[in-house]
CSV table of C-alpha atoms and ligand atoms in Angstrom, one decimal:
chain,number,residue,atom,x,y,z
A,1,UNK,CA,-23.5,20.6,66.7
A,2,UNK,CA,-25.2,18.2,64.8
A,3,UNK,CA,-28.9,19.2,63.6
A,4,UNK,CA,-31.3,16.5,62.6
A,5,UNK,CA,-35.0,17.4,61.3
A,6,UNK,CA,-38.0,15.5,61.5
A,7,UNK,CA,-40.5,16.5,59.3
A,8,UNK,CA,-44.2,16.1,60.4
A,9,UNK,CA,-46.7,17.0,57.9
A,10,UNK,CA,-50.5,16.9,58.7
A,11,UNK,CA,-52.4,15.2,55.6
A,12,UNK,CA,-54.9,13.2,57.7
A,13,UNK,CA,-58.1,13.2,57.0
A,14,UNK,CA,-60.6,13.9,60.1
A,15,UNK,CA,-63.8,14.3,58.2
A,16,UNK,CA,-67.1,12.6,59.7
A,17,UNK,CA,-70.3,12.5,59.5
A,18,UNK,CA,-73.4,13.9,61.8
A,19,UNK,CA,-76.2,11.6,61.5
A,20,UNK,CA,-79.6,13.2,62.8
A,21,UNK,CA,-83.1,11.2,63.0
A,22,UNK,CA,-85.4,10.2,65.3
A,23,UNK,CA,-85.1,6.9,67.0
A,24,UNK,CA,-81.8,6.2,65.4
A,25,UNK,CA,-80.0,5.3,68.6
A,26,UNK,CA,-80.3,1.8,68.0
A,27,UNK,CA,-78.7,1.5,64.7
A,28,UNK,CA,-75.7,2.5,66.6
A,29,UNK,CA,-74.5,-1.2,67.2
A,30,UNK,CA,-75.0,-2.2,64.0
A,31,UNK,CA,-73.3,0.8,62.2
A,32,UNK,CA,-70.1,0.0,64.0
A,33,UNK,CA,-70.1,-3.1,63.8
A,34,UNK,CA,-70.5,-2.9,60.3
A,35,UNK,CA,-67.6,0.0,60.5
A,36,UNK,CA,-65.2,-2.3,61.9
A,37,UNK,CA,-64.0,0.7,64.1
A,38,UNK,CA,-62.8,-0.8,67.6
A,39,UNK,CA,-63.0,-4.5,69.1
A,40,UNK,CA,-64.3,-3.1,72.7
A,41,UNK,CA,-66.8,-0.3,73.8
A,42,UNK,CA,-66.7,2.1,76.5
A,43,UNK,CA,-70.3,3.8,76.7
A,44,UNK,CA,-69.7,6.5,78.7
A,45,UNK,CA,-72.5,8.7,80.2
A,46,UNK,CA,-73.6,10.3,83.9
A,47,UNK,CA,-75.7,8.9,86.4
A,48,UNK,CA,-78.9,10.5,84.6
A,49,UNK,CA,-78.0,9.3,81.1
A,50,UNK,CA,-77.1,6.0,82.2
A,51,UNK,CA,-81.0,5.3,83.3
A,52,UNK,CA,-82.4,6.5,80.7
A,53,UNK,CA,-80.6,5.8,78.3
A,54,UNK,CA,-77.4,3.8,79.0
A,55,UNK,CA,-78.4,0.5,80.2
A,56,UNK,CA,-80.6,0.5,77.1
A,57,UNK,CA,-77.7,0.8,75.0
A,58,UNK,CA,-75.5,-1.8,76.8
A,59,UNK,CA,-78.0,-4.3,76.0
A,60,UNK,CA,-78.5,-3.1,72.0
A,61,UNK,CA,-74.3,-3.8,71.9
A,62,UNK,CA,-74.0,-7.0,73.8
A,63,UNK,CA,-77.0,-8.2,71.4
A,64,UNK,CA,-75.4,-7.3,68.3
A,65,UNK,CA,-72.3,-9.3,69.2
A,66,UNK,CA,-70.2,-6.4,70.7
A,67,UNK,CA,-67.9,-6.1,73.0
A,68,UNK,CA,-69.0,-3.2,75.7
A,69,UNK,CA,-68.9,-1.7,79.0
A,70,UNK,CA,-71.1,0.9,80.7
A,71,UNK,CA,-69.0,3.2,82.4
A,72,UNK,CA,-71.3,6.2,84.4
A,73,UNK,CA,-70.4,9.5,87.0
A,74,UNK,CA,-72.3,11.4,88.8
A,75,UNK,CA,-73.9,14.0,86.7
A,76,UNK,CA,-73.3,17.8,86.7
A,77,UNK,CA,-70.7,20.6,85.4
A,78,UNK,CA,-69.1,19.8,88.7
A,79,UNK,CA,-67.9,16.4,88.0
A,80,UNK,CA,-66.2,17.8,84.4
A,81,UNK,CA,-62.8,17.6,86.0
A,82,UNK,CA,-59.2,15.9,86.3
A,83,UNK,CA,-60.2,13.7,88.9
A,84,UNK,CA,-63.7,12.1,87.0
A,85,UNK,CA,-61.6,11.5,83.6
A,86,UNK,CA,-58.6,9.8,85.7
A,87,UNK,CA,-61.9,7.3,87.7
A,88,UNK,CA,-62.9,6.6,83.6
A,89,UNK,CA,-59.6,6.1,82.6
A,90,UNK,CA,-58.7,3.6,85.7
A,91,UNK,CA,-61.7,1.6,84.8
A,92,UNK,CA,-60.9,1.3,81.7
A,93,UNK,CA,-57.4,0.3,82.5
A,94,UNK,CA,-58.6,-2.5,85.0
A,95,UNK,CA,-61.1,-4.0,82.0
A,96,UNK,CA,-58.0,-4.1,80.0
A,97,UNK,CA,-59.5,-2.0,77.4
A,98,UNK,CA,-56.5,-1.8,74.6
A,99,UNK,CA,-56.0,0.5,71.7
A,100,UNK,CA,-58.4,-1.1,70.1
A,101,UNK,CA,-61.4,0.2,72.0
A,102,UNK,CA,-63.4,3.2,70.9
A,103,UNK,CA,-65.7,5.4,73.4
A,104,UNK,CA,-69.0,6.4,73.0
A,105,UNK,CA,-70.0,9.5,74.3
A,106,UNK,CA,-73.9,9.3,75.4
A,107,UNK,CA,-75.2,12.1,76.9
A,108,UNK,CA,-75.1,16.2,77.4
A,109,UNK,CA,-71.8,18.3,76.8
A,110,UNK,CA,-70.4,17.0,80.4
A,111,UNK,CA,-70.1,14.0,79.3
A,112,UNK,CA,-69.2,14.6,75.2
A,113,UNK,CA,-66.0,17.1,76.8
A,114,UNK,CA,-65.4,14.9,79.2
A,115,UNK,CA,-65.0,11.7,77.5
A,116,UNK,CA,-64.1,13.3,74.3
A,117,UNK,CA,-61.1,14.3,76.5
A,118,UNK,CA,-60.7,10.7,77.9
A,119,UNK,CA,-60.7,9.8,73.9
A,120,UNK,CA,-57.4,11.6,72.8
A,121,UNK,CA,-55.6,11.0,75.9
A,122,UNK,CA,-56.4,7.0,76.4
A,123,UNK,CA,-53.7,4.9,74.9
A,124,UNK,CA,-52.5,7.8,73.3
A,125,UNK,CA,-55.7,8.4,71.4
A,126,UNK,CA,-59.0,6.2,70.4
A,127,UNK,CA,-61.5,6.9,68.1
A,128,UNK,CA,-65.1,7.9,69.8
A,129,UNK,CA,-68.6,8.5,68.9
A,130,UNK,CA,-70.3,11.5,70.0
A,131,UNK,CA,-74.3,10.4,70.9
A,132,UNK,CA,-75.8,13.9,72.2
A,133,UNK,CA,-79.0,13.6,74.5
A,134,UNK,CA,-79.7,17.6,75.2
A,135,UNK,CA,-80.7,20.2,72.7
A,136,UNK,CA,-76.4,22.0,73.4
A,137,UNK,CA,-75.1,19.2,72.8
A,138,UNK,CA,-76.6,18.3,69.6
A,139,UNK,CA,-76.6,22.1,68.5
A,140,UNK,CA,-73.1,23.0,70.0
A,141,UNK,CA,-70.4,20.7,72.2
A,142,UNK,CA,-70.8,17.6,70.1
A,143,UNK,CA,-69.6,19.4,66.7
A,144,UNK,CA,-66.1,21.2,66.7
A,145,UNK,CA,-63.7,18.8,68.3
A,146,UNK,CA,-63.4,21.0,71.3
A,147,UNK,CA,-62.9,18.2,74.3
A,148,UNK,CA,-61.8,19.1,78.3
A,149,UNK,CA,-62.2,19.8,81.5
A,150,UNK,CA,-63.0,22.4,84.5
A,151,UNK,CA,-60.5,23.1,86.9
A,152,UNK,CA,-60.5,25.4,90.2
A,153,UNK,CA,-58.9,27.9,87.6
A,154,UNK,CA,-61.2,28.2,85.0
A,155,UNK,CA,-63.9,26.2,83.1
A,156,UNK,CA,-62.3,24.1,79.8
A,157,UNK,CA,-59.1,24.7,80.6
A,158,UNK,CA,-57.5,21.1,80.2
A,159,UNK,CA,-58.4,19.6,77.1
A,160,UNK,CA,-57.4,19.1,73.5
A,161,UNK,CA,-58.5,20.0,70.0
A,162,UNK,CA,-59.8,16.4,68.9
A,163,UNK,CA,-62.7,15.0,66.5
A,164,UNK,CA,-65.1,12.2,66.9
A,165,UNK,CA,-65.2,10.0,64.3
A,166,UNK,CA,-69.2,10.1,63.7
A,167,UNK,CA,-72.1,11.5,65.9
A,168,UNK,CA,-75.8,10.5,66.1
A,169,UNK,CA,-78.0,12.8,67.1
A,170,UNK,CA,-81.5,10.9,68.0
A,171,UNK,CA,-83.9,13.7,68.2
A,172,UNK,CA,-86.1,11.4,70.1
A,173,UNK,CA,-84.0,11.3,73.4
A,174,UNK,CA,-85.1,15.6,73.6
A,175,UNK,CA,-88.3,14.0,75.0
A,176,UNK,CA,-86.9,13.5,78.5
A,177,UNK,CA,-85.6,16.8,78.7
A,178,UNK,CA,-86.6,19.3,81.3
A,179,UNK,CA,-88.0,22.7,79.5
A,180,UNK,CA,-85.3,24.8,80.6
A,181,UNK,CA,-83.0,23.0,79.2
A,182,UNK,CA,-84.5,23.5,75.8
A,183,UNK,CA,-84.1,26.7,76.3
A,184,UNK,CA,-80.3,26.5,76.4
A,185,UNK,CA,-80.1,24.6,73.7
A,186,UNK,CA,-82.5,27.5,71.9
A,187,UNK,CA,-79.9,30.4,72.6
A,188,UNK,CA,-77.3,29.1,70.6
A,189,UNK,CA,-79.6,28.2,67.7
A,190,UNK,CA,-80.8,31.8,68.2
A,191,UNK,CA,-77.4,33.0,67.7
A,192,UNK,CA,-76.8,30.8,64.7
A,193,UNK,CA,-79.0,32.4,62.9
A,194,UNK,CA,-77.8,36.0,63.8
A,195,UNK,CA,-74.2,35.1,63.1
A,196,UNK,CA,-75.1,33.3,59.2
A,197,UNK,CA,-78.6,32.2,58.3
A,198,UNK,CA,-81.1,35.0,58.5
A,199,UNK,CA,-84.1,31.8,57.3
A,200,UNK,CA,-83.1,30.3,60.3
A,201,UNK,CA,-84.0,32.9,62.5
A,202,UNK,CA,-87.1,33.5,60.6
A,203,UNK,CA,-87.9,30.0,61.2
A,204,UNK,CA,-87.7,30.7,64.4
A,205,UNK,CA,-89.7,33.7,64.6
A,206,UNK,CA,-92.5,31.6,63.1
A,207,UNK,CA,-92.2,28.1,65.0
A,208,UNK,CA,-91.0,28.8,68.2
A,209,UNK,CA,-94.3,27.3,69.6
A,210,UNK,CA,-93.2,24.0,67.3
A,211,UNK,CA,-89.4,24.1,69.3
A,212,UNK,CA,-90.9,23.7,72.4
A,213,UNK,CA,-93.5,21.1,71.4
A,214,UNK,CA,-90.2,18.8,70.0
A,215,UNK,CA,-92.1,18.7,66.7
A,216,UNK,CA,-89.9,16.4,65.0
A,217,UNK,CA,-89.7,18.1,61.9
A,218,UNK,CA,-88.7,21.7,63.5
A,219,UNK,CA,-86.6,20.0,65.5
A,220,UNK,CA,-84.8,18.1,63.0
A,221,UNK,CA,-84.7,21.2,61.0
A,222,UNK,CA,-83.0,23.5,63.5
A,223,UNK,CA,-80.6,20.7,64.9
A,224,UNK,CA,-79.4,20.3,61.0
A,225,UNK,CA,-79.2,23.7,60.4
A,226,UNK,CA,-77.0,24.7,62.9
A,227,UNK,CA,-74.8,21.4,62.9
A,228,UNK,CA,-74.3,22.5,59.6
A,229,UNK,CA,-73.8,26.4,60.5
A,230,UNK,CA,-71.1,25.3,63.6
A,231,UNK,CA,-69.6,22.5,61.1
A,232,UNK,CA,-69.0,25.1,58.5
A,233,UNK,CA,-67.5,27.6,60.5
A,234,UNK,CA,-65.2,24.4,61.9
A,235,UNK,CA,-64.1,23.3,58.8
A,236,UNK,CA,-62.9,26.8,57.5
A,237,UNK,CA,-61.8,27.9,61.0
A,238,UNK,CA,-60.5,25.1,63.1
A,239,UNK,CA,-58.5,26.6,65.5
A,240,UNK,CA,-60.2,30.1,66.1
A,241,UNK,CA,-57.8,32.2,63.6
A,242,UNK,CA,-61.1,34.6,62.6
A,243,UNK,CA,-63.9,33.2,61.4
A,244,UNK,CA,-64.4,31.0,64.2
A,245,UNK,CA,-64.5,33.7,66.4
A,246,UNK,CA,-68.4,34.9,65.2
A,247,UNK,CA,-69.6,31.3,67.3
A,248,UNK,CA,-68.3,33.5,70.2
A,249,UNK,CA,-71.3,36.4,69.9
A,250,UNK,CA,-73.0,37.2,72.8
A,251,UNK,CA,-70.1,35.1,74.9
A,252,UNK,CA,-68.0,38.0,75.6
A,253,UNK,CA,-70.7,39.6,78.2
A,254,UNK,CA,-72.3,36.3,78.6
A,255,UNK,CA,-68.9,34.6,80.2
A,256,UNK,CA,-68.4,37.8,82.3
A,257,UNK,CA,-71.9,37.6,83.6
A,258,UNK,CA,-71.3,33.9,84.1
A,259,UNK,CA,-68.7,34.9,86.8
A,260,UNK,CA,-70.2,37.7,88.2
A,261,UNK,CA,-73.0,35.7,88.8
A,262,UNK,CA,-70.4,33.1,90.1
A,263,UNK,CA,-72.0,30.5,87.8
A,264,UNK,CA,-75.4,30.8,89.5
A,265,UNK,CA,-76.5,31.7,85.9
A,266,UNK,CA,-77.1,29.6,83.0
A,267,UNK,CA,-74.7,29.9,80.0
A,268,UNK,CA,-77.8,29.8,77.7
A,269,UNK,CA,-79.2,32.6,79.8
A,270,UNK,CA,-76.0,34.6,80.1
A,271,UNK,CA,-75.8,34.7,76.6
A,272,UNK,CA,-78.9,35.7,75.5
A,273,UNK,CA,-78.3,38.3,78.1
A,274,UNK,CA,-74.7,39.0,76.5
A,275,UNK,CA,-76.3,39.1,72.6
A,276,UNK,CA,-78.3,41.9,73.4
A,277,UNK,CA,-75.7,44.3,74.9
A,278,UNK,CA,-73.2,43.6,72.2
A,279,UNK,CA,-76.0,43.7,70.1
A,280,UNK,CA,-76.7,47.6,71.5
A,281,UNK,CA,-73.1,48.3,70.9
A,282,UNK,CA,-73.1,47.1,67.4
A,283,UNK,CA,-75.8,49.5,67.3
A,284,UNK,CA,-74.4,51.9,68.8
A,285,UNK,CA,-71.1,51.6,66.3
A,286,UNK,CA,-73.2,52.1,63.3
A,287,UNK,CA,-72.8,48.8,62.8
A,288,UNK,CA,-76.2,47.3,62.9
A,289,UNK,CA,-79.5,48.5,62.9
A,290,UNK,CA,-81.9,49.0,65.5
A,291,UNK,CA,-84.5,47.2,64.3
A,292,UNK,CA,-83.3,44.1,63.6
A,293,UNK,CA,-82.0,43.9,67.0
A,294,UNK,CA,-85.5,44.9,68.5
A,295,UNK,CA,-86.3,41.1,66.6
A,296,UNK,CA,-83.5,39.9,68.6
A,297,UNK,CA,-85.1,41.0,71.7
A,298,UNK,CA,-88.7,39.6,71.0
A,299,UNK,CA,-87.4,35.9,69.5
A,300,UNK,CA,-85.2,35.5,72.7
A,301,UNK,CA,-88.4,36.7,75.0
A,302,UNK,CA,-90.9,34.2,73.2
A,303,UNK,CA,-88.2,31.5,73.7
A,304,UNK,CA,-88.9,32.6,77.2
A,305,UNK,CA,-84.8,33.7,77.6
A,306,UNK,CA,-83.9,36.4,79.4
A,307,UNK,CA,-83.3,39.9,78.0
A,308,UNK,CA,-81.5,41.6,81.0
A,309,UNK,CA,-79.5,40.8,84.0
A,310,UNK,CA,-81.7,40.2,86.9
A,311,UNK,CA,-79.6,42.0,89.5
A,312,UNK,CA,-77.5,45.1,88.7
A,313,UNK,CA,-74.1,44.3,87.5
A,314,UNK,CA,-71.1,46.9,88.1
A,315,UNK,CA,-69.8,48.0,84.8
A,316,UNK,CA,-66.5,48.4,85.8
A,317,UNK,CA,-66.5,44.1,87.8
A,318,UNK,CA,-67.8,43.3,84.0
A,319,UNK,CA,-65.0,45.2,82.3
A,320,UNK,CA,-62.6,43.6,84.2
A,321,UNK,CA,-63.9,40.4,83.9
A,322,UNK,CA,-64.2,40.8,80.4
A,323,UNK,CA,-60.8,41.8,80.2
A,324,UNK,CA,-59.4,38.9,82.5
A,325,UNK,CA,-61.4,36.6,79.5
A,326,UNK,CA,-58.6,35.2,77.0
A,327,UNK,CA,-60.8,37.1,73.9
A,328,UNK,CA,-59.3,40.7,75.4
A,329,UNK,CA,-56.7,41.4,73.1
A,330,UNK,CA,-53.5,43.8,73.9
A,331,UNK,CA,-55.7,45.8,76.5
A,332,UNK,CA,-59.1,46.2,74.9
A,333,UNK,CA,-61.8,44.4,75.1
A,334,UNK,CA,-62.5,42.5,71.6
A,335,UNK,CA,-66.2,41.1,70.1
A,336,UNK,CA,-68.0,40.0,67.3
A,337,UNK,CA,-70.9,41.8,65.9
A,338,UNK,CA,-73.6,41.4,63.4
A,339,UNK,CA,-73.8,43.6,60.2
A,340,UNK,CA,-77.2,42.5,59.2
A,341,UNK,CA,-79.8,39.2,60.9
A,342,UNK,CA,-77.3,36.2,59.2
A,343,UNK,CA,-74.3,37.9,58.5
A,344,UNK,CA,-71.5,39.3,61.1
A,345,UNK,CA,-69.7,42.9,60.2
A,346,UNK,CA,-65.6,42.6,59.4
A,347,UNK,CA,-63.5,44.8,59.8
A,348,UNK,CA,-60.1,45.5,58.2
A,349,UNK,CA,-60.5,41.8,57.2
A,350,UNK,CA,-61.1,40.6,60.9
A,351,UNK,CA,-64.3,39.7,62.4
A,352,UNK,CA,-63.2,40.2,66.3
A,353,UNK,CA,-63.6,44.0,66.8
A,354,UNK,CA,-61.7,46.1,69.5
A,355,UNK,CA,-64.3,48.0,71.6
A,356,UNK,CA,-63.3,51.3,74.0
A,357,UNK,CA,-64.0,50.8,77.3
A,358,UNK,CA,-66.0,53.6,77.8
A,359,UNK,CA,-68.6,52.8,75.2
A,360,UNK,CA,-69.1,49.2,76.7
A,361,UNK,CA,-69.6,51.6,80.2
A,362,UNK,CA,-72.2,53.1,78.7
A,363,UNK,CA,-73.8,50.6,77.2
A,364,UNK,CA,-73.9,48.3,80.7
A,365,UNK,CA,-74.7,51.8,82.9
A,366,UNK,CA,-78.0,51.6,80.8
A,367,UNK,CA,-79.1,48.1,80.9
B,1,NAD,N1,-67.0,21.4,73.4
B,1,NAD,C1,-67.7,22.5,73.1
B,1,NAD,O1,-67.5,23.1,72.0
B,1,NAD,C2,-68.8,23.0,74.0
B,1,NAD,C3,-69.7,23.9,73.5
B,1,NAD,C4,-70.8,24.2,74.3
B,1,NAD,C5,-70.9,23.7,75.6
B,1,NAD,N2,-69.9,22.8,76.1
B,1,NAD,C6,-69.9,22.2,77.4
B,1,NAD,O2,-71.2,21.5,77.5
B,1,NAD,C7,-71.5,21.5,78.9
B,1,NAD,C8,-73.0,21.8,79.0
B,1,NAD,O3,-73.7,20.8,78.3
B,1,NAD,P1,-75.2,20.5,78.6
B,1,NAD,O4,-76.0,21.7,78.7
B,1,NAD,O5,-75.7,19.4,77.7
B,1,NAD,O6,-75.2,20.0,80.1
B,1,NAD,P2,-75.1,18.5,80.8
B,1,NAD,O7,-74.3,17.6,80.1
B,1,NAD,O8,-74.7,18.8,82.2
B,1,NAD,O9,-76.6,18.0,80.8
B,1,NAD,C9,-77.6,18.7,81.5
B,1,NAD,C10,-78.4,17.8,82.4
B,1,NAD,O10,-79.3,17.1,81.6
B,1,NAD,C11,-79.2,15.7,81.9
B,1,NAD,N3,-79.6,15.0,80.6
B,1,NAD,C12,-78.8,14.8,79.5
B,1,NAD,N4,-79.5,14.3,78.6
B,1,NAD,C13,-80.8,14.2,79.0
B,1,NAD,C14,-82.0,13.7,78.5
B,1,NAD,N5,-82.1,13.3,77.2
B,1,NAD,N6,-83.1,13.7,79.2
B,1,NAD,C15,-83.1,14.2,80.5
B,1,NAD,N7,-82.0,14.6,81.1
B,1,NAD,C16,-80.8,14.6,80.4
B,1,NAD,C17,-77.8,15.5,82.4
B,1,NAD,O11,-77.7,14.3,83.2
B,1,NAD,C18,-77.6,16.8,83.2
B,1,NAD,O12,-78.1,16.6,84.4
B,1,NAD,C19,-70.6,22.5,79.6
B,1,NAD,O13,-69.7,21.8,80.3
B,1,NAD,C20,-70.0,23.3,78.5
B,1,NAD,O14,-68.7,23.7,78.8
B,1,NAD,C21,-68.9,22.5,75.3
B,2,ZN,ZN1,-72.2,29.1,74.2
């Protein structure tokens, strides 16, 4: 037998940088031009984006001298699937776009995952350029290098572990964007600041009013903060090892309610939902105390989230479900908890914590 190795070592570098301001989407052109990055541009988007936004930025490329194609879908959580990124893909095969191109990714976390996706896989992999038009996007799915999509399995089940090379958040495109949907945006935030930056969560305990307003400076202020929070976490934690795993508070009961709900429920809602009860069993473990998650309660009620399940859920469909969820680890149920506002509690040097079953019971039985 003959053995032959071939030694890969990773040394690349796939640092970037998130650029946040208002009214900065039309230095976009001109930055990558200046960049050099690709010879053609795919500006991929949904149907929504693409009128609001999209044709706009066609127009900003072709006048700076770039090469560039819009490329839209329908809109919706729906249209995140196999058959949507082979459409983009096809169309960008029949404009003979090369290894040269780059994609930029203009709109909500559909179309970042989706395209992001479309990114690694196209040609073997071209750069792209995350431009995030809702408040998740900005404060979540754009930062991380998490790219997929759906299938009739599961939600983010296809994908691959693959970073943009810059994103722009213009805080200005917020403007367009119904309420609710601020509100989505808001639970993460919310849980940024339980998870590592107790100031945050002050901030938010004073300027909630200022969130909803879009005041620019807030705005800017929370975006930055927890782009810098998720970045952070990233950097130290790519794949999910540990640390990582504190982004996922409040997810563990949020993605079961999710499906009991059969997706009939908001993620942002199903969270804020999911934060408190973990947030009771925290409690409950002697973890964390009862006050501070009382402020939990009353900044995701002024943020107008809500703070319980609005029908009855079984406790033992949600233990299942939980348990179905790829965080269950050998058997039990595994979560993060916090140890204080801003800081998460570790234990025996791991931050996921196994739960009994019976507790979590408990704990569901009286919400
Ligand atoms: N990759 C990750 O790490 C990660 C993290 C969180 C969420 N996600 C994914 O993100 C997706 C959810 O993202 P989302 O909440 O942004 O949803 P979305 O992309 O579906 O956008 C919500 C709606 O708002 C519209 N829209 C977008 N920007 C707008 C604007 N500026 N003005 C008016 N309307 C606008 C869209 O057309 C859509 O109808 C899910 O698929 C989720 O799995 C991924
Ligand atoms: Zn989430």
């Amino acid at each position: 037998m003959e053995r032959i190795s071939i030694k890969l070592r990773r040394t690349e570098d796939r640092s970037y940088e998130i650029l946040i301001g208002n009214g900065i989407l039309r230095n976009i052109p001109l930055d990558l031009k200046e960049a050099n990055i690709a010879y053609t541009y795919a500006i991929i988007t949904d149907s929504k984006v693409a009128s609001l936004y999209g044709k706009e930025m066609l127009k900003e490329f072709l006048n700076s001298g770039l090469k560039a194609h819009l490329i839209s879908f329908p809109e919706g959580e729906e249209n995140k699937n196999r058959e949507t990124k082979a459409k983009i893909e096809d169309e960008m095969l029949s404009l003979k776009m090369a290894r040269d191109s780059a994609i930029i990714a203009l709109g909500g976390g559909v179309v970042g995952d989706l395209a992001g996706f479309v990114a690694a896989t196209y040609n073997r992999g071209i750069p792209y350029v995350q431009v995030p038009t809702t408040l998740v996007a900005s404060v979540d799915s754009s930062i991380g290098g998490k790219t997929g999509v759906d299938t009739v399995y599961g939600k983010n089940l296809i994908g691959a572990f693959y970073q943009p090379w810059r994103v722009y958040i213009d805080v200005s495109t917020l403007r367009t964007l119904p309420k609710n949907h601020i509100q989505e945006g808001l639970s993460e935030v919310i849980k940024y600041g339980v998870i590592r930056d107790g100031e945050l969560f002050e901030f938010l305990e004073k300027h909630i009013d200022k969130v909803f307003s879009l005041d620019t400076e807030v705005i800017t202020y929370i975006i930055k903060r927890s782009c810098q929070i998720k970045g952070e976490v990233v950097e130290l934690d790519e794949k999910e090892s540990n640390l990582r795993k504190i982004l996922n508070f409040g997810h563990t009961v949020g993605h079961a309610i999710e499906k009991l709900y059969n997706f009939k429920i908001s993620h942002g809602k199903a969270i804020s939902i999911g934060m408190i009860i973990e947030g009771k069993i925290a409690v409950e473990l002697g973890l964390w105390d009862k006050n501070e998650l009382n402020r939990l309660i009353l900044l995701l009620k002024a943020a107008g989230l809500p703070t319980k399940p609005s029908k009855t859920l079984d406790a033992n469909d949600m233990i299942k479900t939980m348990k179905l969820d790829k965080k269950a680890r050998e058997g039990k149920i595994e979560m993060v908890f916090p140890e204080k506002i801003g800081e998460m509690a570790m234990i025996n040097g791991s931050y996921g914590i196994k739960v009994e079953d019976d507790l979590i019971y408990r704990i569901l039985k009286e919400t």
